[in-house]
CSV table of C-alpha atoms and ligand atoms in Angstrom, one decimal:
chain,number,residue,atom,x,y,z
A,1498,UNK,CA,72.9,88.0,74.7
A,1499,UNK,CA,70.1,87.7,77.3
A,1500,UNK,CA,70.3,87.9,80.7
A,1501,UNK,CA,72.3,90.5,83.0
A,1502,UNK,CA,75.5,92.0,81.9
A,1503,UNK,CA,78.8,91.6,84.0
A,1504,UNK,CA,81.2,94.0,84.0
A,1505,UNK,CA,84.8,95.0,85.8
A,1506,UNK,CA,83.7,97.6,88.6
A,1507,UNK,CA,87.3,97.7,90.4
A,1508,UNK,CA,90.6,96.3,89.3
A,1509,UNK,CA,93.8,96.4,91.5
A,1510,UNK,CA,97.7,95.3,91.2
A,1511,UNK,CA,101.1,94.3,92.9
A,1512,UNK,CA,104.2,93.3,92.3
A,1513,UNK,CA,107.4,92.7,94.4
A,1514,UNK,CA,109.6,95.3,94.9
A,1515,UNK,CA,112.6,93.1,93.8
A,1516,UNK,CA,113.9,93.9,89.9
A,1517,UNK,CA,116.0,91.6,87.9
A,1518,UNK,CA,117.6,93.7,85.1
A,1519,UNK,CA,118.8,92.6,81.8
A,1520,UNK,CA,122.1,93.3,83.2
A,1521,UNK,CA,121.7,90.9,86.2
A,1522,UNK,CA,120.7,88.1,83.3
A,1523,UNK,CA,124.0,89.1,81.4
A,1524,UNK,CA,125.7,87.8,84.8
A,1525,UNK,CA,123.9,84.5,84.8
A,1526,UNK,CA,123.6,83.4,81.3
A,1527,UNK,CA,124.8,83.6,78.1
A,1528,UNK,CA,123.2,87.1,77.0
A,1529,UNK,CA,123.0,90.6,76.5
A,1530,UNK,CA,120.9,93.8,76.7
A,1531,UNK,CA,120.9,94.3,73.0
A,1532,UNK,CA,119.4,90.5,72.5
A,1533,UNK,CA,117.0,90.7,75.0
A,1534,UNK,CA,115.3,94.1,74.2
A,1535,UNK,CA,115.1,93.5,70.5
A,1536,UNK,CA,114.3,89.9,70.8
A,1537,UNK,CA,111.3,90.5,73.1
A,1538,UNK,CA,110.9,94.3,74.7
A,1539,UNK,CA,111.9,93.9,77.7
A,1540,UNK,CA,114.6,95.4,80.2
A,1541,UNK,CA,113.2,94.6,83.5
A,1542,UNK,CA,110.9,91.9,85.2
A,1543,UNK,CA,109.8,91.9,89.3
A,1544,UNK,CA,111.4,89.1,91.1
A,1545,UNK,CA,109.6,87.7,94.6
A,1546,UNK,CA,112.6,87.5,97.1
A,1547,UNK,CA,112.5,84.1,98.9
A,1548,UNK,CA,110.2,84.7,101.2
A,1549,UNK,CA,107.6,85.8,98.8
A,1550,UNK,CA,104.5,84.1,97.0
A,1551,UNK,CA,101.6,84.3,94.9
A,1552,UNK,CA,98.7,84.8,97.2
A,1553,UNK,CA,100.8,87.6,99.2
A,1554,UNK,CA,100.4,89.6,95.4
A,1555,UNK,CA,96.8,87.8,94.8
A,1556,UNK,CA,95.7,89.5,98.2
A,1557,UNK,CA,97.1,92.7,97.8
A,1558,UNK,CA,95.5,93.3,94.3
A,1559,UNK,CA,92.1,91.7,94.9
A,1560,UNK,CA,92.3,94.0,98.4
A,1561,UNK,CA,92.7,96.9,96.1
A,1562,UNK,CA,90.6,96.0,93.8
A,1563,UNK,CA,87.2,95.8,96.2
A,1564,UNK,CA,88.1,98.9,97.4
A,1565,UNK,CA,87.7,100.5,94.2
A,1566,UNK,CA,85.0,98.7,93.9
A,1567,UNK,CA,83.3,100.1,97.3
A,1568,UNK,CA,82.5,96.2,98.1
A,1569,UNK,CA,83.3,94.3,101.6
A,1570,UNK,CA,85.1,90.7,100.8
A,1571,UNK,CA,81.6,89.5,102.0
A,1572,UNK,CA,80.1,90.5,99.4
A,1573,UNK,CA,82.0,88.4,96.4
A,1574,UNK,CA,80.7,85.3,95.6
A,1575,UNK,CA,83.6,83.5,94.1
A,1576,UNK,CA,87.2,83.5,93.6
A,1577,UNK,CA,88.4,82.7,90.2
A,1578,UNK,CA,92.9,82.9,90.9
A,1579,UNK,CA,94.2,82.2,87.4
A,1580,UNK,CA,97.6,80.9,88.5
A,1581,UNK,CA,100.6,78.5,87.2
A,1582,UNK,CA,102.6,79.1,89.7
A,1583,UNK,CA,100.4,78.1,93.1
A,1584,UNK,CA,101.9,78.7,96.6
A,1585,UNK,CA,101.6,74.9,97.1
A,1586,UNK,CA,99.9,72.1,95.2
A,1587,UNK,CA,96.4,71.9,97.9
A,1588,UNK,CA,94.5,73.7,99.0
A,1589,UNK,CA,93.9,76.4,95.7
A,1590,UNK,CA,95.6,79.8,95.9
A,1591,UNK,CA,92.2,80.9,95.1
A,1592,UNK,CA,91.0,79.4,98.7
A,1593,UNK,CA,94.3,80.6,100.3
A,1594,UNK,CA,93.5,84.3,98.8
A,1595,UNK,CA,89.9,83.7,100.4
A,1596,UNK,CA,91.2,83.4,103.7
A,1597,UNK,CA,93.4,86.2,103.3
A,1598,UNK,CA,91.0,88.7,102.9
A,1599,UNK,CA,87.9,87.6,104.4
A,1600,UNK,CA,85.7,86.3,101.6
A,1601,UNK,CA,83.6,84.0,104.2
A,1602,UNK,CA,80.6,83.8,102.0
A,1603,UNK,CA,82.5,83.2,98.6
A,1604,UNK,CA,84.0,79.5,97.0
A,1605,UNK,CA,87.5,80.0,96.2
A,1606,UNK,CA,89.6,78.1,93.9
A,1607,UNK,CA,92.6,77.8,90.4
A,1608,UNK,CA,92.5,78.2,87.0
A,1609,UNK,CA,94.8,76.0,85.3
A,1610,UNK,CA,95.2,77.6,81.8
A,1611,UNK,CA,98.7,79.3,81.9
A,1612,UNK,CA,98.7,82.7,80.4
A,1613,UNK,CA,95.5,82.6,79.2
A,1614,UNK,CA,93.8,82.3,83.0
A,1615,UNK,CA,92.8,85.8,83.5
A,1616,UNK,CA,90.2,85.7,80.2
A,1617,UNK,CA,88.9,81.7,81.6
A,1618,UNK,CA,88.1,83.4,84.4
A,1619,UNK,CA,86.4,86.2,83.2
A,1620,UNK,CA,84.3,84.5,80.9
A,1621,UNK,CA,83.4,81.8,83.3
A,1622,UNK,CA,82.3,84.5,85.6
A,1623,UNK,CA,80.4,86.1,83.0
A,1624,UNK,CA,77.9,83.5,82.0
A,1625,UNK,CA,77.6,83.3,86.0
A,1626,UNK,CA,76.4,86.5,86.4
A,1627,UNK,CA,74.8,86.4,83.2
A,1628,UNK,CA,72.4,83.7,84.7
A,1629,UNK,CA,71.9,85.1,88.1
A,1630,UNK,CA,73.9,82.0,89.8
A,1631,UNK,CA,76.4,85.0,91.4
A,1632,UNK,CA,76.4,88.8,92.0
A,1633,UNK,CA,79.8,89.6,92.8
A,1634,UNK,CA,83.1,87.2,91.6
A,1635,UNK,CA,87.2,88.6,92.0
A,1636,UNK,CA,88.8,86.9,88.7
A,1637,UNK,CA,92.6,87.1,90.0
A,1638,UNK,CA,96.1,86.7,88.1
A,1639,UNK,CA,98.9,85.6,90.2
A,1640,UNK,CA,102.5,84.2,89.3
A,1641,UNK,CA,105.5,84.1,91.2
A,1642,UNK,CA,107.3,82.9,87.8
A,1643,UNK,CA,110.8,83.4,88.6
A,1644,UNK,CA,111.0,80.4,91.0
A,1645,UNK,CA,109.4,77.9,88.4
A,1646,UNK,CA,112.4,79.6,85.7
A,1647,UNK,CA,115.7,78.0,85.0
A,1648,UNK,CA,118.2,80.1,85.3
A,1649,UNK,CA,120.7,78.4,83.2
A,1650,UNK,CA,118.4,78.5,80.1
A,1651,UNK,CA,118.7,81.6,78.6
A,1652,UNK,CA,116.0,80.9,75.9
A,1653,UNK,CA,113.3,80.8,78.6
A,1654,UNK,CA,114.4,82.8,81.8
A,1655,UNK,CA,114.7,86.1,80.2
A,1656,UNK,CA,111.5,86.5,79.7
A,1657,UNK,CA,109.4,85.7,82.9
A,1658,UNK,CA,108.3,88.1,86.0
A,1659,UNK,CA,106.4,88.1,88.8
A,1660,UNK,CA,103.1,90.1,90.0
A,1661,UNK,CA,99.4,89.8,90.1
A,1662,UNK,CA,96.0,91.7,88.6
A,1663,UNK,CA,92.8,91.4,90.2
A,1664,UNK,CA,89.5,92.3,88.8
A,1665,UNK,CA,86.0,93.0,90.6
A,1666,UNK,CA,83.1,91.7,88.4
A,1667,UNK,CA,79.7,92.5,88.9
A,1668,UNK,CA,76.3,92.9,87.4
A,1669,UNK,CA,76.5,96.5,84.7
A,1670,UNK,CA,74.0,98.3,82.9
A,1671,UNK,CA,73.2,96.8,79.3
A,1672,UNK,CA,75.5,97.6,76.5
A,1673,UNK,CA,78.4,97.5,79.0
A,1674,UNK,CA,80.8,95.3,80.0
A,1675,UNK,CA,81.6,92.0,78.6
A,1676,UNK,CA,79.6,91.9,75.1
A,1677,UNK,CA,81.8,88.7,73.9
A,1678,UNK,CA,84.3,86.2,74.9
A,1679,UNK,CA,85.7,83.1,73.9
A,1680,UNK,CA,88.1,80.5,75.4
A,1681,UNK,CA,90.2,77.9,73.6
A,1682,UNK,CA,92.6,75.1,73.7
A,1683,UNK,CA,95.1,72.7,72.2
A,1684,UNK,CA,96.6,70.2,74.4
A,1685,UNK,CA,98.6,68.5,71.4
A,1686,UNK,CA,100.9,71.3,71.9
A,1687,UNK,CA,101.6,70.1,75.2
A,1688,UNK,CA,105.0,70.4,74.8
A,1689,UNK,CA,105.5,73.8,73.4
A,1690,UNK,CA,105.7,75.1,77.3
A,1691,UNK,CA,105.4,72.7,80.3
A,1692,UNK,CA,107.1,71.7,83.2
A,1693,UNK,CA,107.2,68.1,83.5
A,1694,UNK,CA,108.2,67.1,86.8
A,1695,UNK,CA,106.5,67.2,90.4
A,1696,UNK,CA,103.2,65.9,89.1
A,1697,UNK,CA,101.5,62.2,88.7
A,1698,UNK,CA,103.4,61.2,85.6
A,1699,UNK,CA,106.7,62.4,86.4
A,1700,UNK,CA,106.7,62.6,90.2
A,1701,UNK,CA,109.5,64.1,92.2
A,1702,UNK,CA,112.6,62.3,92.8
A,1703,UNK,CA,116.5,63.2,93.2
A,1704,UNK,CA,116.7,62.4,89.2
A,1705,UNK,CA,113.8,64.5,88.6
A,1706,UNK,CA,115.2,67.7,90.6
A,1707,UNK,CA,119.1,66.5,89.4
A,1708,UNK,CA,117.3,66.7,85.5
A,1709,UNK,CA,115.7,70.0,86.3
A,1710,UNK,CA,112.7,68.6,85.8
A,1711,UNK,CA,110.5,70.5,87.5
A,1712,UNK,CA,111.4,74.3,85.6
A,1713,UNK,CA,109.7,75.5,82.8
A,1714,UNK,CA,111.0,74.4,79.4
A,1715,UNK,CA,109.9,76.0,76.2
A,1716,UNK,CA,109.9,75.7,72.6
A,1717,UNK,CA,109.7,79.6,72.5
A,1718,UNK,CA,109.9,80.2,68.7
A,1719,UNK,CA,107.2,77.4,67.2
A,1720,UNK,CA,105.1,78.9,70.5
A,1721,UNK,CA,105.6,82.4,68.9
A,1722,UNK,CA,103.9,81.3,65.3
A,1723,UNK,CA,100.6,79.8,66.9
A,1724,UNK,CA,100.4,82.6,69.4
A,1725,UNK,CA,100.4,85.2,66.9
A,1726,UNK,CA,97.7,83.5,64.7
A,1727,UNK,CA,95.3,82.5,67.6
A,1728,UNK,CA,95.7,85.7,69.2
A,1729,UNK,CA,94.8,87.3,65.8
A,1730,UNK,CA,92.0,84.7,65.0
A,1731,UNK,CA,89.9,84.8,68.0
A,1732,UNK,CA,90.4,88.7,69.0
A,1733,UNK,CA,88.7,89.2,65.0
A,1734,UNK,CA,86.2,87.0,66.0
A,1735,UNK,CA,84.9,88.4,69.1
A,1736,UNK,CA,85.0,91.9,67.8
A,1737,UNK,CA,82.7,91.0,64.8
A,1738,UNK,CA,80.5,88.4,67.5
A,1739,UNK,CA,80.5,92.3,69.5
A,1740,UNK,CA,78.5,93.6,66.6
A,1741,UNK,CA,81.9,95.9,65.9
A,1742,UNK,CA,84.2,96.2,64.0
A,1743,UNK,CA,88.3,96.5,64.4
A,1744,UNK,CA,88.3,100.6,63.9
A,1745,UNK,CA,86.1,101.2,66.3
A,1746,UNK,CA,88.2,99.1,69.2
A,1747,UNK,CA,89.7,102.2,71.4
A,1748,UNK,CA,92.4,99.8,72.9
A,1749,UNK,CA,94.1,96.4,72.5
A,1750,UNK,CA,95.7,94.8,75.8
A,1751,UNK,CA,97.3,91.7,75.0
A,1752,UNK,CA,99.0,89.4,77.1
A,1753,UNK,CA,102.1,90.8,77.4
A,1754,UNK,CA,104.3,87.7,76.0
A,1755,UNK,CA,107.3,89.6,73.6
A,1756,UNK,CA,107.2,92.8,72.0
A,1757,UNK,CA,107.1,90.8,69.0
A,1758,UNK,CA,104.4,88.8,69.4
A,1759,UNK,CA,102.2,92.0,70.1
A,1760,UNK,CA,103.5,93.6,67.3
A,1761,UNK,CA,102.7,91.1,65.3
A,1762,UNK,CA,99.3,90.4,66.6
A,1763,UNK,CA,98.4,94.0,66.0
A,1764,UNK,CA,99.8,94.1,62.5
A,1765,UNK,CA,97.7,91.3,61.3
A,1766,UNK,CA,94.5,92.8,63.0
A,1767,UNK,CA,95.0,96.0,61.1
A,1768,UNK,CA,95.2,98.3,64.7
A,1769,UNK,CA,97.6,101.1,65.2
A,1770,UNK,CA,100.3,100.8,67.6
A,1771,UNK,CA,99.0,103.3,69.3
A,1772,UNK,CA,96.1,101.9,70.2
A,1773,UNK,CA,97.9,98.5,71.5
A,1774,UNK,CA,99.2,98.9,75.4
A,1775,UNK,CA,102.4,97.4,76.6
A,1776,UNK,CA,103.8,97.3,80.1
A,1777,UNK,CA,106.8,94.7,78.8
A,1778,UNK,CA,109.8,96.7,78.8
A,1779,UNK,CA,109.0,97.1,82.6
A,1780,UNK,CA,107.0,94.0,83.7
A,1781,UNK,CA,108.4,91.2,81.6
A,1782,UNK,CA,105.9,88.3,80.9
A,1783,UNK,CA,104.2,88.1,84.2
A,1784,UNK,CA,101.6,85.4,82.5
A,1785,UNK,CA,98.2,85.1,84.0
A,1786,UNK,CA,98.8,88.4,85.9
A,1787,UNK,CA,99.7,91.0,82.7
A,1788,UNK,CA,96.3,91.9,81.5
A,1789,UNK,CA,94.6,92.8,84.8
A,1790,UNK,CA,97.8,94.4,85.5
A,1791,UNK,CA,97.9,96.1,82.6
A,1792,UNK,CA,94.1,96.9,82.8
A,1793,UNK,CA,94.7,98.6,86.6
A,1794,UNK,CA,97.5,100.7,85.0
A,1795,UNK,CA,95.6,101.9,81.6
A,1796,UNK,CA,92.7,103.0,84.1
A,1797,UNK,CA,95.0,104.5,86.7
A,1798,UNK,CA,97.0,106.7,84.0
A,1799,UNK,CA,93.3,107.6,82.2
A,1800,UNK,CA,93.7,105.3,79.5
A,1801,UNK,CA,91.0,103.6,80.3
A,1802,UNK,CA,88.1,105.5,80.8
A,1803,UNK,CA,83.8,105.3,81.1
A,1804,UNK,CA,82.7,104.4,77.6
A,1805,UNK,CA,86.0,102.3,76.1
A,1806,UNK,CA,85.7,99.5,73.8
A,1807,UNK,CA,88.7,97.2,74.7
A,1808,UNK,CA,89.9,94.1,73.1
A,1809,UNK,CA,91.7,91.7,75.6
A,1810,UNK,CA,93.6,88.5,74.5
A,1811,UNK,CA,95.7,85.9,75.5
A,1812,UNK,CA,97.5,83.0,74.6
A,1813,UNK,CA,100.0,80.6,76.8
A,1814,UNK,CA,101.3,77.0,77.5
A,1815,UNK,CA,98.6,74.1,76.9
A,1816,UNK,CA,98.4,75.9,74.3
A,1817,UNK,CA,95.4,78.1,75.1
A,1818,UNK,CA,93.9,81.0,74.2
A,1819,UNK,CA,91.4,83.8,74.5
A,1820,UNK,CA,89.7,87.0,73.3
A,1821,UNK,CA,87.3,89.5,75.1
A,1822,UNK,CA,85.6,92.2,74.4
A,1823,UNK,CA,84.3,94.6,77.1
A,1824,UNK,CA,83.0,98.3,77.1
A,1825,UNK,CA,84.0,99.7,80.6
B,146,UT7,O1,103.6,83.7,77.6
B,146,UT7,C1,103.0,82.9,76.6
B,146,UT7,C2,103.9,81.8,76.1
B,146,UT7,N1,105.2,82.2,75.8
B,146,UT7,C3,105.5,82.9,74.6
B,146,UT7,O2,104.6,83.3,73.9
B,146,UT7,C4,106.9,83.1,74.3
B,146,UT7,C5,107.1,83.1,72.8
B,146,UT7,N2,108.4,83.1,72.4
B,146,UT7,C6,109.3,84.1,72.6
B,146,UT7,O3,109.1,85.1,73.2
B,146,UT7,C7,110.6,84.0,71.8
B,146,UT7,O4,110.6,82.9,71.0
B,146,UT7,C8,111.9,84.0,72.8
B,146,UT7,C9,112.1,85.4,73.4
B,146,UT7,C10,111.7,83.0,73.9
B,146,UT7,C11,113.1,83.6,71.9
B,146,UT7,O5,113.3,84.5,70.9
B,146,UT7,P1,113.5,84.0,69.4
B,146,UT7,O6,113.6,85.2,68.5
B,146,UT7,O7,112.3,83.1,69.0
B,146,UT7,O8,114.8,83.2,69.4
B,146,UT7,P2,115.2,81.7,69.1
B,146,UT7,O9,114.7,80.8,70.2
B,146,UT7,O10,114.7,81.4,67.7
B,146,UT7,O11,116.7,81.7,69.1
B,146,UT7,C12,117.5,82.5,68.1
B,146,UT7,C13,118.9,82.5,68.5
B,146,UT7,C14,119.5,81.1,68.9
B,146,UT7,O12,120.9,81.1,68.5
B,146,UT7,P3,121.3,80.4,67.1
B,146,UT7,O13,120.8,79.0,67.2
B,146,UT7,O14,120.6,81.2,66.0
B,146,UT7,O15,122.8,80.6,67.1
B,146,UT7,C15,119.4,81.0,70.4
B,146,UT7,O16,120.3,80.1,70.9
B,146,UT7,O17,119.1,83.3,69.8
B,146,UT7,C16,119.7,82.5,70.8
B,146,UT7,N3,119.2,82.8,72.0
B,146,UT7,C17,119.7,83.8,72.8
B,146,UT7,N4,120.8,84.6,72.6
B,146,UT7,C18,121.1,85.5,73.6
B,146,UT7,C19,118.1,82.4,72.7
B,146,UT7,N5,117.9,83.0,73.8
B,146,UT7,C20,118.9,83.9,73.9
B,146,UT7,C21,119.3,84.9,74.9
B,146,UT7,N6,120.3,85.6,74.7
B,146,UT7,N7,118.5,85.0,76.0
């Protein structure tokens, strides 16, 4: 590719300090430890108490993440918040996050795109920088899940947590960074994982709320074939469009949907467990937010270090999906 590379040069995280256990579930719905953990990995998701939401967790990571960085808010360019979960429907969270920290010179706004958000934003960003439009973007991933999650459904509200990942991107030397990436979509699988109420087509009445209209529904095992696949598909692709092949990929972070699915994912690109991260049995399914979250943590705990080849992918409601590979 020509032009100048873009790479992440500080990442940050946060996450509410509330924890809903599996044993809190077992006092709502109909289920149990033993399900949950085998069914999808997990044991604990972060809850936001009432008084908490999406650009309070946006704002502390992308804070965290300029520090890192060494940059000034004034410096970033634009702000990309992957989110499902807004605080309110106008303005963005994106421009809401801008205010919050200070990012006078840079256009803030949402990506729509479910789980997948995090990698539309990065490779938006990318071409970007690639062309010189930008210098300096914060691609962010915040979901306050829990209050868009029935709790009387046990086949969706087990899985979903809160938090939010925030990445600094910005111009790297060549040969690092992002060296491919590719987003997708289905829209005929509409269905799979939506929230029908509250918007245009079904807009918000007594029968609406009454119908619980305006939660999350999901079709969580047909969702689990076509992740696994176009997770599988499109992380192959990029690491061949990378000029690499999958042996020499140092560490997969997937979005962290189910144990399962990752598993899965892994097992049909040939990689080792131990080269696949996972943050699930302590996070849950925090959507948009899991990779940069689980990017933050990798480099934190050394994981992550100068010269790894990572392979990031997503895949979430719309359907849509991603891959990306990038060489911190
Ligand atoms: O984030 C990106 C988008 N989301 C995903 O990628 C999620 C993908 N899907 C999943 O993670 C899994 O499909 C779930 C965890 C949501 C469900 O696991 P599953 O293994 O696909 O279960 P299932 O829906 O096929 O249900 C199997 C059985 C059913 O009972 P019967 O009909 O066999 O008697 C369900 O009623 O398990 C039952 N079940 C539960 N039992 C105890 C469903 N949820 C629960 C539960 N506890 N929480």
């Amino acid at each position: 590719m020509t032009g100048q590379n873009a790479g992440i040069i500080g990442m940050g995280h946060s996450y509410p300090e509330g924890i809903l256990t599996n044993a809190d579930l077992e006092k709502m719905v109909e289920t149990n430890d033993e399900w949950i953990t085998t069914r999808t990995g997990i044991k604990q998701r972060h809850k936001a108490a009432d008084n908490e939401y999406t650009s309070q967790f946006g704002t502390r990571a992308a804070l965290q993440a300029l520090e890192r960085a060494g940059l000034e808010p004034t410096d970033i360019d634009i702000i990309l918040c992957a989110t499902t979960t807004p605080d309110q429907i106008m303005p963005s969270t994106g421009a809401l996050i801008q205010a919050q920290i200070g990012a006078t010179n840079a256009a803030g706004m949402d990506v729509f795109a479910a789980c997948s958000g995090f990698l539309y934003g990065l490779t938006m960003v990318e071409s970007m920088i690639r062309t010189g439009q930008i210098r300096y973007a914060l691609v962010i991933g915040a979901e306050v899940l829990t209050k868009y999650v029935d709790y009387t459904d046990r086949g969706t509200c087990v899985i979903f947590g809160d938090g939010a990942g925030a990445a600094v991107i910005g111009p790297v030397p060549e040969g690092k960074g992002i060296l491919s990436t590719k987003i997708k979509s289905d829209g005929r699988y509409e269905e799979q994982l939506y929230a029908p109420g509250g918007g245009t087509k079904l807009g918000t009445s007594h029968q609406t709320i009454d119908d619980r209209q305006h939660f999350f529904k999901m079709k969580g095992n047909e969702l689990f074939k076509v992740a696994v696949r176009s997770m599988a598909d499109i992380s192959a692709e990029m690491v061949k469009k990378a000029g690499y092949t999958v042996d020499d990929i140092d560490i997969v972070i997937p979005h962290q949907a189910n144990q399962r699915i990752t598993d899965a994912v892994a097992a049909r690109l040939g990689v080792p467990d131990e080269k696949v991260y996972s943050n699930i049995a302590e996070m849950g399914n925090t959507s948009s937010a899991s990779i940069p979250i689980a990017i933050d943590e990798c480099i934190q705990s050394g994981r992550i270090k100068e010269g790894t080849l990572a392979l990031l992918t997503a895949f979430g409601g719309g359907v849509t999906w991603g891959g990306t590979v990038i060489r911190f």
